[in-house]
Tab-separated table of C-alpha atoms and ligand atoms in Angstrom:
chain	number	residue	atom	x	y	z
K	1	MET	CA	-0.811	-24.216	-2.930
K	2	VAL	CA	-1.531	-21.344	-5.312
K	3	LYS	CA	-0.673	-22.335	-8.900
K	4	CYS	CA	-1.276	-19.134	-10.858
K	5	ILE	CA	-0.857	-15.483	-9.866
K	6	GLY	CA	-1.571	-12.211	-11.695
K	7	VAL	CA	0.228	-8.919	-11.226
K	8	LEU	CA	-1.041	-5.439	-12.112
K	9	THR	CA	-0.136	-1.788	-11.626
K	10	SER	CA	-2.896	0.700	-10.867
K	11	GLY	CA	-3.387	4.402	-10.152
K	12	GLY	CA	-0.559	6.890	-10.745
K	13	ASP	CA	2.603	5.213	-12.033
K	14	ALA	CA	5.759	5.338	-9.938
K	15	PRO	CA	9.413	4.589	-10.680
K	16	GLY	CA	10.202	1.128	-9.320
K	17	MET	CA	6.889	-0.448	-10.328
K	18	ASN	CA	8.726	-2.424	-13.025
K	19	ALA	CA	11.211	-3.697	-10.448
K	20	ALA	CA	8.276	-4.929	-8.351
K	21	ILE	CA	6.659	-6.666	-11.353
K	22	ARG	CA	9.995	-8.335	-12.084
K	23	ALA	CA	10.421	-9.570	-8.512
K	24	VAL	CA	6.861	-10.949	-8.423
K	25	THR	CA	7.396	-12.703	-11.762
K	26	ARG	CA	10.739	-14.232	-10.856
K	27	THR	CA	9.582	-15.392	-7.442
K	28	CYS	CA	6.556	-17.067	-9.024
K	29	LEU	CA	8.566	-18.770	-11.759
K	30	ASN	CA	11.249	-19.912	-9.299
K	31	ASN	CA	8.506	-21.588	-7.274
K	32	GLY	CA	6.786	-23.264	-10.222
K	33	ILE	CA	3.847	-20.817	-10.169
K	34	GLU	CA	2.362	-19.536	-13.420
K	35	VAL	CA	2.282	-15.761	-13.635
K	36	TYR	CA	0.274	-13.366	-15.797
K	37	GLY	CA	0.841	-9.664	-16.266
K	38	VAL	CA	-2.443	-7.749	-16.330
K	39	ARG	CA	-2.300	-4.693	-18.577
K	40	LEU	CA	-3.884	-1.354	-17.603
K	41	GLY	CA	-4.710	-2.102	-13.978
K	42	TYR	CA	-8.242	-3.111	-13.019
K	43	LYS	CA	-9.477	-2.158	-16.488
K	44	GLY	CA	-7.335	-4.942	-17.949
K	45	LEU	CA	-8.519	-7.327	-15.247
K	46	TYR	CA	-12.110	-6.599	-16.242
K	47	GLU	CA	-11.336	-6.966	-19.953
K	48	GLY	CA	-9.102	-10.036	-19.601
K	49	ASP	CA	-6.100	-8.190	-21.007
K	50	PHE	CA	-3.501	-10.679	-19.756
K	51	ILE	CA	0.017	-11.595	-20.881
K	52	LYS	CA	1.478	-14.926	-19.777
K	53	PHE	CA	4.937	-14.196	-18.442
K	54	ASP	CA	8.069	-16.305	-18.837
K	55	SER	CA	11.594	-15.661	-17.661
K	56	ASN	CA	12.187	-13.226	-20.547
K	57	SER	CA	9.098	-11.108	-19.969
K	58	THR	CA	10.564	-8.722	-17.414
K	59	ARG	CA	14.110	-8.639	-18.799
K	60	ASN	CA	15.643	-5.128	-19.070
K	61	TYR	CA	12.916	-3.400	-17.073
K	62	LEU	CA	14.592	-3.189	-13.658
K	63	ASN	CA	16.033	0.258	-14.334
K	64	VAL	CA	13.129	1.635	-16.353
K	65	GLY	CA	10.677	4.171	-14.905
K	66	GLY	CA	6.892	4.039	-15.338
K	67	THR	CA	5.182	0.679	-15.673
K	68	PHE	CA	5.506	-1.491	-18.747
K	69	LEU	CA	2.182	-3.116	-17.832
K	70	LYS	CA	0.626	0.377	-18.109
K	71	SER	CA	-1.673	1.828	-15.495
K	72	ALA	CA	-5.204	3.171	-15.551
K	73	ARG	CA	-7.754	4.815	-13.340
K	74	PHE	CA	-10.918	2.726	-13.643
K	75	PRO	CA	-13.579	3.966	-11.221
K	76	GLU	CA	-16.025	1.370	-12.609
K	77	PHE	CA	-14.175	-1.188	-10.489
K	78	LYS	CA	-16.100	0.054	-7.453
K	79	ASP	CA	-19.148	-1.646	-8.948
K	80	ILE	CA	-19.493	-5.226	-7.687
K	81	GLU	CA	-20.814	-6.429	-11.069
K	82	VAL	CA	-17.634	-5.161	-12.744
K	83	ARG	CA	-15.525	-6.989	-10.162
K	84	LYS	CA	-17.528	-10.203	-10.690
K	85	GLN	CA	-16.778	-9.960	-14.401
K	86	ALA	CA	-13.070	-9.452	-13.589
K	87	ILE	CA	-13.095	-12.598	-11.452
K	88	GLU	CA	-14.670	-14.508	-14.360
K	89	GLN	CA	-11.818	-13.325	-16.595
K	90	MET	CA	-9.282	-14.539	-14.011
K	91	LYS	CA	-10.979	-17.956	-13.828
K	92	LYS	CA	-10.704	-18.373	-17.605
K	93	VAL	CA	-6.886	-18.562	-17.327
K	94	GLY	CA	-6.791	-20.178	-13.889
K	95	MET	CA	-5.542	-17.032	-12.118
K	96	GLU	CA	-6.208	-17.606	-8.415
K	97	ALA	CA	-4.545	-14.674	-6.717
K	98	LEU	CA	-3.288	-11.181	-7.476
K	99	VAL	CA	-0.507	-8.765	-6.589
K	100	VAL	CA	-1.708	-5.163	-6.877
K	101	ILE	CA	0.955	-2.467	-7.118
K	102	GLY	CA	-0.529	0.987	-6.529
K	103	GLY	CA	-1.750	3.522	-4.023
K	104	ASP	CA	-4.522	3.477	-1.440
K	105	GLY	CA	-7.253	3.582	-4.111
K	106	SER	CA	-5.808	0.432	-5.649
K	107	TYR	CA	-5.632	-1.123	-2.167
K	108	ASN	CA	-9.410	-0.645	-1.909
K	109	GLY	CA	-9.879	-2.683	-5.074
K	110	ALA	CA	-7.543	-5.391	-3.721
K	111	LEU	CA	-9.490	-5.542	-0.468
K	112	ARG	CA	-12.846	-5.826	-2.252
K	113	LEU	CA	-11.506	-8.695	-4.415
K	114	THR	CA	-10.121	-10.505	-1.375
K	115	GLU	CA	-13.549	-10.202	0.274
K	116	MET	CA	-14.957	-11.862	-2.862
K	117	GLY	CA	-12.612	-14.847	-2.448
K	118	VAL	CA	-9.574	-13.821	-4.523
K	119	ASN	CA	-6.468	-13.430	-2.375
K	120	CYS	CA	-4.751	-10.133	-3.127
K	121	ILE	CA	-1.584	-8.557	-1.765
K	122	GLY	CA	-0.961	-4.826	-2.188
K	123	ILE	CA	2.419	-3.248	-2.827
K	124	PRO	CA	2.679	0.516	-2.181
K	125	GLY	CA	3.606	2.109	-5.513
K	126	THR	CA	3.228	5.879	-5.444
K	127	ILE	CA	5.580	8.842	-5.402
K	128	ASP	CA	3.426	10.549	-2.758
K	129	ASN	CA	4.535	8.452	0.253
K	130	ASP	CA	0.981	8.865	1.477
K	131	ILE	CA	0.137	5.291	2.460
K	132	PRO	CA	-0.338	4.754	6.204
K	133	ASP	CA	1.855	2.355	8.185
K	134	THR	CA	4.777	2.164	5.780
K	135	ASP	CA	7.875	4.292	6.187
K	136	PHE	CA	8.267	4.580	2.433
K	137	THR	CA	6.415	3.817	-0.779
K	138	ILE	CA	8.027	2.698	-4.030
K	139	GLY	CA	8.817	5.723	-6.209
K	140	PHE	CA	9.095	8.267	-3.427
K	141	ASP	CA	12.889	8.217	-3.311
K	142	THR	CA	13.210	8.622	-7.084
K	143	ALA	CA	10.730	11.507	-7.223
K	144	LEU	CA	12.476	13.117	-4.253
K	145	ASN	CA	15.825	12.948	-6.038
K	146	THR	CA	14.285	14.472	-9.161
K	147	ILE	CA	12.962	17.344	-7.053
K	148	VAL	CA	16.337	17.775	-5.347
K	149	ASP	CA	17.997	17.925	-8.741
K	150	THR	CA	15.482	20.561	-9.854
K	151	LEU	CA	15.914	22.618	-6.686
K	152	ASP	CA	19.693	22.581	-7.092
K	153	LYS	CA	19.221	23.958	-10.602
K	154	LEU	CA	16.751	26.565	-9.405
K	155	ARG	CA	19.225	27.628	-6.754
K	156	ASP	CA	21.835	28.354	-9.463
K	157	THR	CA	19.606	30.758	-11.363
K	158	SER	CA	17.864	32.105	-8.284
K	159	GLY	CA	21.231	32.923	-6.724
K	160	SER	CA	22.558	34.507	-9.910
K	161	HIS	CA	19.573	36.849	-10.151
K	162	GLN	CA	19.064	37.332	-6.413
K	163	ARG	CA	15.514	36.084	-6.678
K	164	CYS	CA	13.059	34.077	-4.668
K	165	SER	CA	12.015	30.852	-6.417
K	166	ILE	CA	8.902	28.906	-5.547
K	167	LEU	CA	8.664	25.248	-6.552
K	168	GLU	CA	5.351	23.417	-6.376
K	169	VAL	CA	5.764	19.668	-6.026
K	170	MET	CA	3.306	16.755	-6.074
K	171	GLY	CA	2.118	14.646	-3.147
K	172	ARG	CA	-1.644	15.129	-3.181
K	173	ARG	CA	-2.401	15.915	0.479
K	174	CYS	CA	0.929	14.489	1.687
K	175	GLY	CA	3.811	16.897	2.308
K	176	ASP	CA	6.635	14.355	2.384
K	177	LEU	CA	8.076	15.206	-1.032
K	178	ALA	CA	8.148	18.899	-0.082
K	179	ILE	CA	9.569	18.489	3.419
K	180	TYR	CA	12.306	16.009	2.470
K	181	ALA	CA	13.285	17.993	-0.642
K	182	GLY	CA	13.198	21.287	1.237
K	183	LEU	CA	15.473	19.964	3.945
K	184	ALA	CA	17.799	18.356	1.411
K	185	CYS	CA	18.166	21.631	-0.490
K	186	GLY	CA	18.199	24.175	2.325
K	187	ALA	CA	14.887	25.795	1.407
K	188	GLU	CA	13.968	29.069	3.095
K	189	MET	CA	10.403	27.838	3.572
K	190	ILE	CA	8.536	24.569	3.193
K	191	ILE	CA	4.759	24.723	2.947
K	192	THR	CA	2.619	21.602	3.197
K	193	SER	CA	-0.793	20.641	4.560
K	194	ALA	CA	0.973	19.877	7.865
K	195	THR	CA	2.404	23.390	8.175
K	196	GLY	CA	-0.809	25.031	7.089
K	197	PHE	CA	-0.743	28.028	4.775
K	198	ASP	CA	-1.096	31.638	5.779
K	199	GLU	CA	-0.199	33.929	2.907
K	200	ASN	CA	0.469	36.922	5.156
K	201	ALA	CA	2.791	34.879	7.356
K	202	VAL	CA	4.713	33.770	4.272
K	203	VAL	CA	5.050	37.376	3.117
K	204	GLU	CA	6.207	38.441	6.597
K	205	HIS	CA	8.744	35.620	6.663
K	206	MET	CA	10.133	36.689	3.293
K	207	LYS	CA	10.255	40.335	4.391
K	208	LYS	CA	12.367	39.321	7.361
K	209	ALA	CA	14.530	37.150	5.156
K	210	LYS	CA	15.177	40.070	2.818
K	211	THR	CA	16.004	42.550	5.557
K	212	GLY	CA	18.238	39.864	7.060
K	213	GLN	CA	20.398	40.300	3.937
K	214	LYS	CA	19.065	37.200	2.223
K	215	LYS	CA	20.081	37.482	-1.434
K	216	HIS	CA	18.033	34.606	-2.780
K	217	ALA	CA	15.573	32.118	-1.406
K	218	ILE	CA	13.744	28.908	-2.256
K	219	ILE	CA	10.200	28.057	-1.178
K	220	VAL	CA	8.984	24.478	-1.671
K	221	ILE	CA	5.231	23.968	-1.537
K	222	THR	CA	2.957	20.942	-1.944
K	223	GLU	CA	0.366	21.032	-4.746
K	224	HIS	CA	-3.285	21.961	-4.061
K	225	ILE	CA	-2.387	24.509	-1.373
K	226	THR	CA	-2.476	27.776	-3.283
K	227	ASP	CA	-1.909	29.271	-6.702
K	228	VAL	CA	1.872	29.610	-6.697
K	229	HIS	CA	1.870	32.247	-9.433
K	230	SER	CA	-0.368	34.549	-7.363
K	231	LEU	CA	1.800	33.856	-4.320
K	232	ALA	CA	4.911	34.857	-6.287
K	233	LYS	CA	3.233	38.096	-7.351
K	234	LYS	CA	2.212	38.893	-3.794
K	235	ILE	CA	5.701	38.238	-2.381
K	236	GLU	CA	7.284	40.384	-5.091
K	237	GLU	CA	4.846	43.285	-4.583
K	238	GLU	CA	5.026	43.283	-0.802
K	239	THR	CA	8.672	42.501	-0.144
K	240	GLY	CA	10.483	43.763	-3.236
K	241	PHE	CA	11.983	40.276	-3.578
K	242	GLU	CA	11.809	39.431	-7.286
K	243	THR	CA	9.994	36.098	-7.343
K	244	ARG	CA	9.339	33.342	-9.884
K	245	ALA	CA	7.029	30.364	-9.498
K	246	ASN	CA	7.534	26.924	-11.052
K	247	VAL	CA	5.264	23.886	-11.124
K	248	LEU	CA	7.334	20.740	-11.563
K	249	GLY	CA	4.434	18.517	-12.658
K	250	HIS	CA	4.633	15.037	-14.107
K	251	MET	CA	8.383	15.098	-14.710
K	252	GLN	CA	8.782	14.165	-11.071
K	253	ARG	CA	6.849	10.931	-11.688
K	254	GLY	CA	9.227	9.614	-14.336
K	255	GLY	CA	12.825	8.541	-14.627
K	256	SER	CA	14.975	5.561	-13.806
K	257	PRO	CA	14.285	4.379	-10.239
K	258	THR	CA	16.972	4.985	-7.638
K	259	ALA	CA	18.790	2.007	-6.133
K	260	GLN	CA	16.718	2.524	-2.986
K	261	ASP	CA	13.437	2.178	-4.906
K	262	ARG	CA	14.663	-0.811	-6.907
K	263	VAL	CA	15.676	-2.666	-3.755
K	264	LEU	CA	12.471	-1.774	-1.896
K	265	ALA	CA	10.359	-2.894	-4.874
K	266	THR	CA	12.307	-6.128	-5.199
K	267	ARG	CA	11.993	-6.998	-1.523
K	268	MET	CA	8.279	-6.223	-1.463
K	269	GLY	CA	7.639	-8.207	-4.660
K	270	ILE	CA	9.320	-11.304	-3.204
K	271	HIS	CA	7.448	-11.021	0.105
K	272	ALA	CA	4.104	-10.515	-1.641
K	273	VAL	CA	4.416	-13.819	-3.516
K	274	ASN	CA	5.590	-15.597	-0.358
K	275	LEU	CA	2.418	-14.454	1.409
K	276	LEU	CA	0.213	-15.697	-1.428
K	277	MET	CA	2.078	-19.029	-1.300
K	278	GLU	CA	1.145	-19.222	2.387
K	279	GLY	CA	-2.501	-18.821	1.338
K	280	LYS	CA	-2.760	-15.291	2.716
K	281	GLY	CA	-4.645	-12.367	1.197
K	282	GLY	CA	-5.989	-8.930	2.093
K	283	LEU	CA	-2.533	-7.821	3.182
K	284	CYS	CA	-0.261	-5.059	1.959
K	285	MET	CA	3.497	-4.767	2.082
K	286	SER	CA	4.997	-2.148	4.361
K	287	THR	CA	8.474	-1.216	5.427
K	288	VAL	CA	8.669	-0.546	9.137
K	289	LYS	CA	12.084	0.542	10.397
K	290	GLY	CA	13.726	-1.282	7.494
K	291	GLU	CA	11.815	-4.538	7.881
K	292	ILE	CA	9.326	-5.690	5.226
K	293	VAL	CA	6.049	-6.783	6.791
K	294	GLY	CA	2.547	-7.691	5.580
K	295	LEU	CA	-0.228	-5.698	7.280
K	296	PRO	CA	-4.004	-6.052	6.880
K	297	ILE	CA	-5.179	-3.676	4.130
K	298	ALA	CA	-8.414	-2.950	6.015
K	299	GLU	CA	-6.453	-1.781	9.044
K	300	VAL	CA	-3.980	0.273	7.014
K	301	LEU	CA	-6.803	1.985	5.124
K	302	SER	CA	-8.543	2.837	8.386
K	303	HIS	CA	-5.468	4.698	9.651
K	304	LYS	CA	-4.504	8.257	8.887
K	305	ARG	CA	-0.964	8.594	7.677
K	306	LYS	CA	1.170	9.921	10.492
K	307	VAL	CA	2.954	13.178	9.790
K	308	ASP	CA	6.583	13.026	10.840
K	309	TYR	CA	6.426	16.081	13.102
K	310	ASP	CA	10.009	15.539	14.241
K	311	LEU	CA	11.062	16.388	10.716
K	312	TYR	CA	8.990	19.577	10.843
K	313	GLU	CA	10.392	20.496	14.243
K	314	GLU	CA	13.865	20.066	12.817
K	315	ALA	CA	12.920	22.418	9.994
K	316	VAL	CA	11.615	24.911	12.553
K	317	GLY	CA	14.992	24.599	14.290
K	318	LEU	CA	16.568	25.751	11.028
K	319	ARG	CA	14.112	28.685	10.953
K	320	VAL	CA	12.476	27.293	7.815
K	321	TYR	CA	9.317	28.672	9.341
K	322	ASP	CA	8.499	30.478	12.533
K	323	LYS	CA	6.320	27.619	13.697
K	324	VAL	CA	3.693	28.910	11.208
K	325	GLY	CA	0.762	26.520	11.487
K	326	VAL	CA	2.834	23.532	12.507
K	327	ARG	CA	0.763	21.152	14.675
E	1	LIG	P1	-4.092	5.149	-6.333
E	1	LIG	O1	-4.127	3.660	-6.298
E	1	LIG	O2	-2.794	5.695	-6.851
E	1	LIG	O3	-4.543	5.760	-5.021
E	1	LIG	P2	-6.716	5.762	-7.461
E	1	LIG	O4	-7.268	6.349	-6.208
E	1	LIG	O5	-7.058	6.433	-8.753
E	1	LIG	O6	-5.130	5.651	-7.451
E	1	LIG	O7	-7.229	4.259	-7.521
E	1	LIG	C1	-6.792	3.401	-8.580
E	1	LIG	C2	-7.900	2.489	-8.990
E	1	LIG	O8	-8.275	1.612	-7.915
E	1	LIG	C3	-9.197	3.169	-9.359
E	1	LIG	O9	-9.169	3.731	-10.661
E	1	LIG	C4	-10.158	1.997	-9.283
E	1	LIG	O10	-10.014	1.168	-10.417
E	1	LIG	C5	-9.637	1.233	-8.055
E	1	LIG	N1	-10.392	1.623	-6.857
E	1	LIG	C6	-10.284	2.757	-6.152
E	1	LIG	N2	-11.158	2.788	-5.128
E	1	LIG	C7	-11.855	1.627	-5.192
E	1	LIG	C8	-12.902	1.027	-4.410
E	1	LIG	N3	-13.439	1.662	-3.365
E	1	LIG	N4	-13.349	-0.186	-4.781
E	1	LIG	C9	-12.836	-0.833	-5.837
E	1	LIG	N5	-11.850	-0.334	-6.613
E	1	LIG	C10	-11.348	0.869	-6.302
E	2	LIG	O1	-0.550	9.968	-6.898
E	2	LIG	C1	0.494	10.390	-7.718
E	2	LIG	C2	0.206	11.739	-8.303
E	2	LIG	O2	1.300	12.078	-9.154
E	2	LIG	C3	-0.057	12.856	-7.299
E	2	LIG	O3	1.138	13.348	-6.740
E	2	LIG	C4	-0.782	13.862	-8.163
E	2	LIG	O4	-1.625	14.676	-7.391
E	2	LIG	C5	-1.596	12.969	-9.073
E	2	LIG	O5	-0.971	11.700	-9.093
E	2	LIG	C6	-1.710	13.479	-10.484
E	2	LIG	O6	-2.576	12.636	-11.159
E	2	LIG	P1	-2.729	12.626	-12.743
E	2	LIG	O7	-1.513	11.947	-13.301
E	2	LIG	O8	-3.969	11.836	-12.947
E	2	LIG	O9	-2.798	14.043	-13.186
């Protein structure tokens, strides 16, 4: 049976990563397995930046955002020689297996290491909810609630001044943060890569909204779609609707994890260690209809994340868009 496991966080941090580290650590210690925290993701693995954990090591981190192990982007890890060096560092302390908490990029690293003989289990830690085959990723719920809080505040000022407010949220290419937040806050429009973006259609929609006696409006849009400041200018010029644009940025990646994220992280952390104890590797934790399962990383990475079109159809039903670009 595995005697020593490492745990690291990699890629963009997400609230709930600490809860996952804690669950991995406790499950190891409760089963007589040594556990090391690896600082700074794969960079720390390569440099041998390890901390031997005991039962005090993860105390008081359950409710803390970010990752106390720190995270890093370390593209050098794609190089097999760098990975060989990392495996040498693991051997020095007897580390036989690894739990990798991160996004799909980090999963790639975990898969490569497993192929080189080191069992790895991935845990989906990213606010973007962009990992295929899992209903939710750790950090998504917290980021969503931060966005909802922001949108509620925007609504106050937007309503008071009878303005249109645009909020750009994160997600990379995934529109989940925007669609969930938009529905939760009664946005006038939600724009994501799944809806497509047609500036003229947005302007037309806002014209109709204004003539329909709309006094204020909220538009939620995923990052990397358009320049929201230019969009605000265009809406204002063409519809007479005074418009302000806001980019929420990295604030939505921080903060104390919600109960939902803490529980998800805890369950996934426990299951990840159980899988390593069974001698398994190359798997990642997913939640499928509430159940925690281990799926092959290679398969998950080969899938495209499914867009929840039902959610978009429901938004269409609320006239959030006039079927602009959906599907
Ligand atoms: P995320 O895990 O959030 O998607 P990144 O895409 O930046 O974030 O990936 C995190 C890290 O995973 C990278 O900095 C790199 O160290 C490692 N990684 C990404 N892709 C690969 C790959 N193809 N092979 C090995 N390691 C990889
Ligand atoms: O993957 C998480 C995420 O916050 C994305 O939503 C965003 O596009 C990206 O990371 C930002 O990365 P960085 O922190 O490197 O600017």
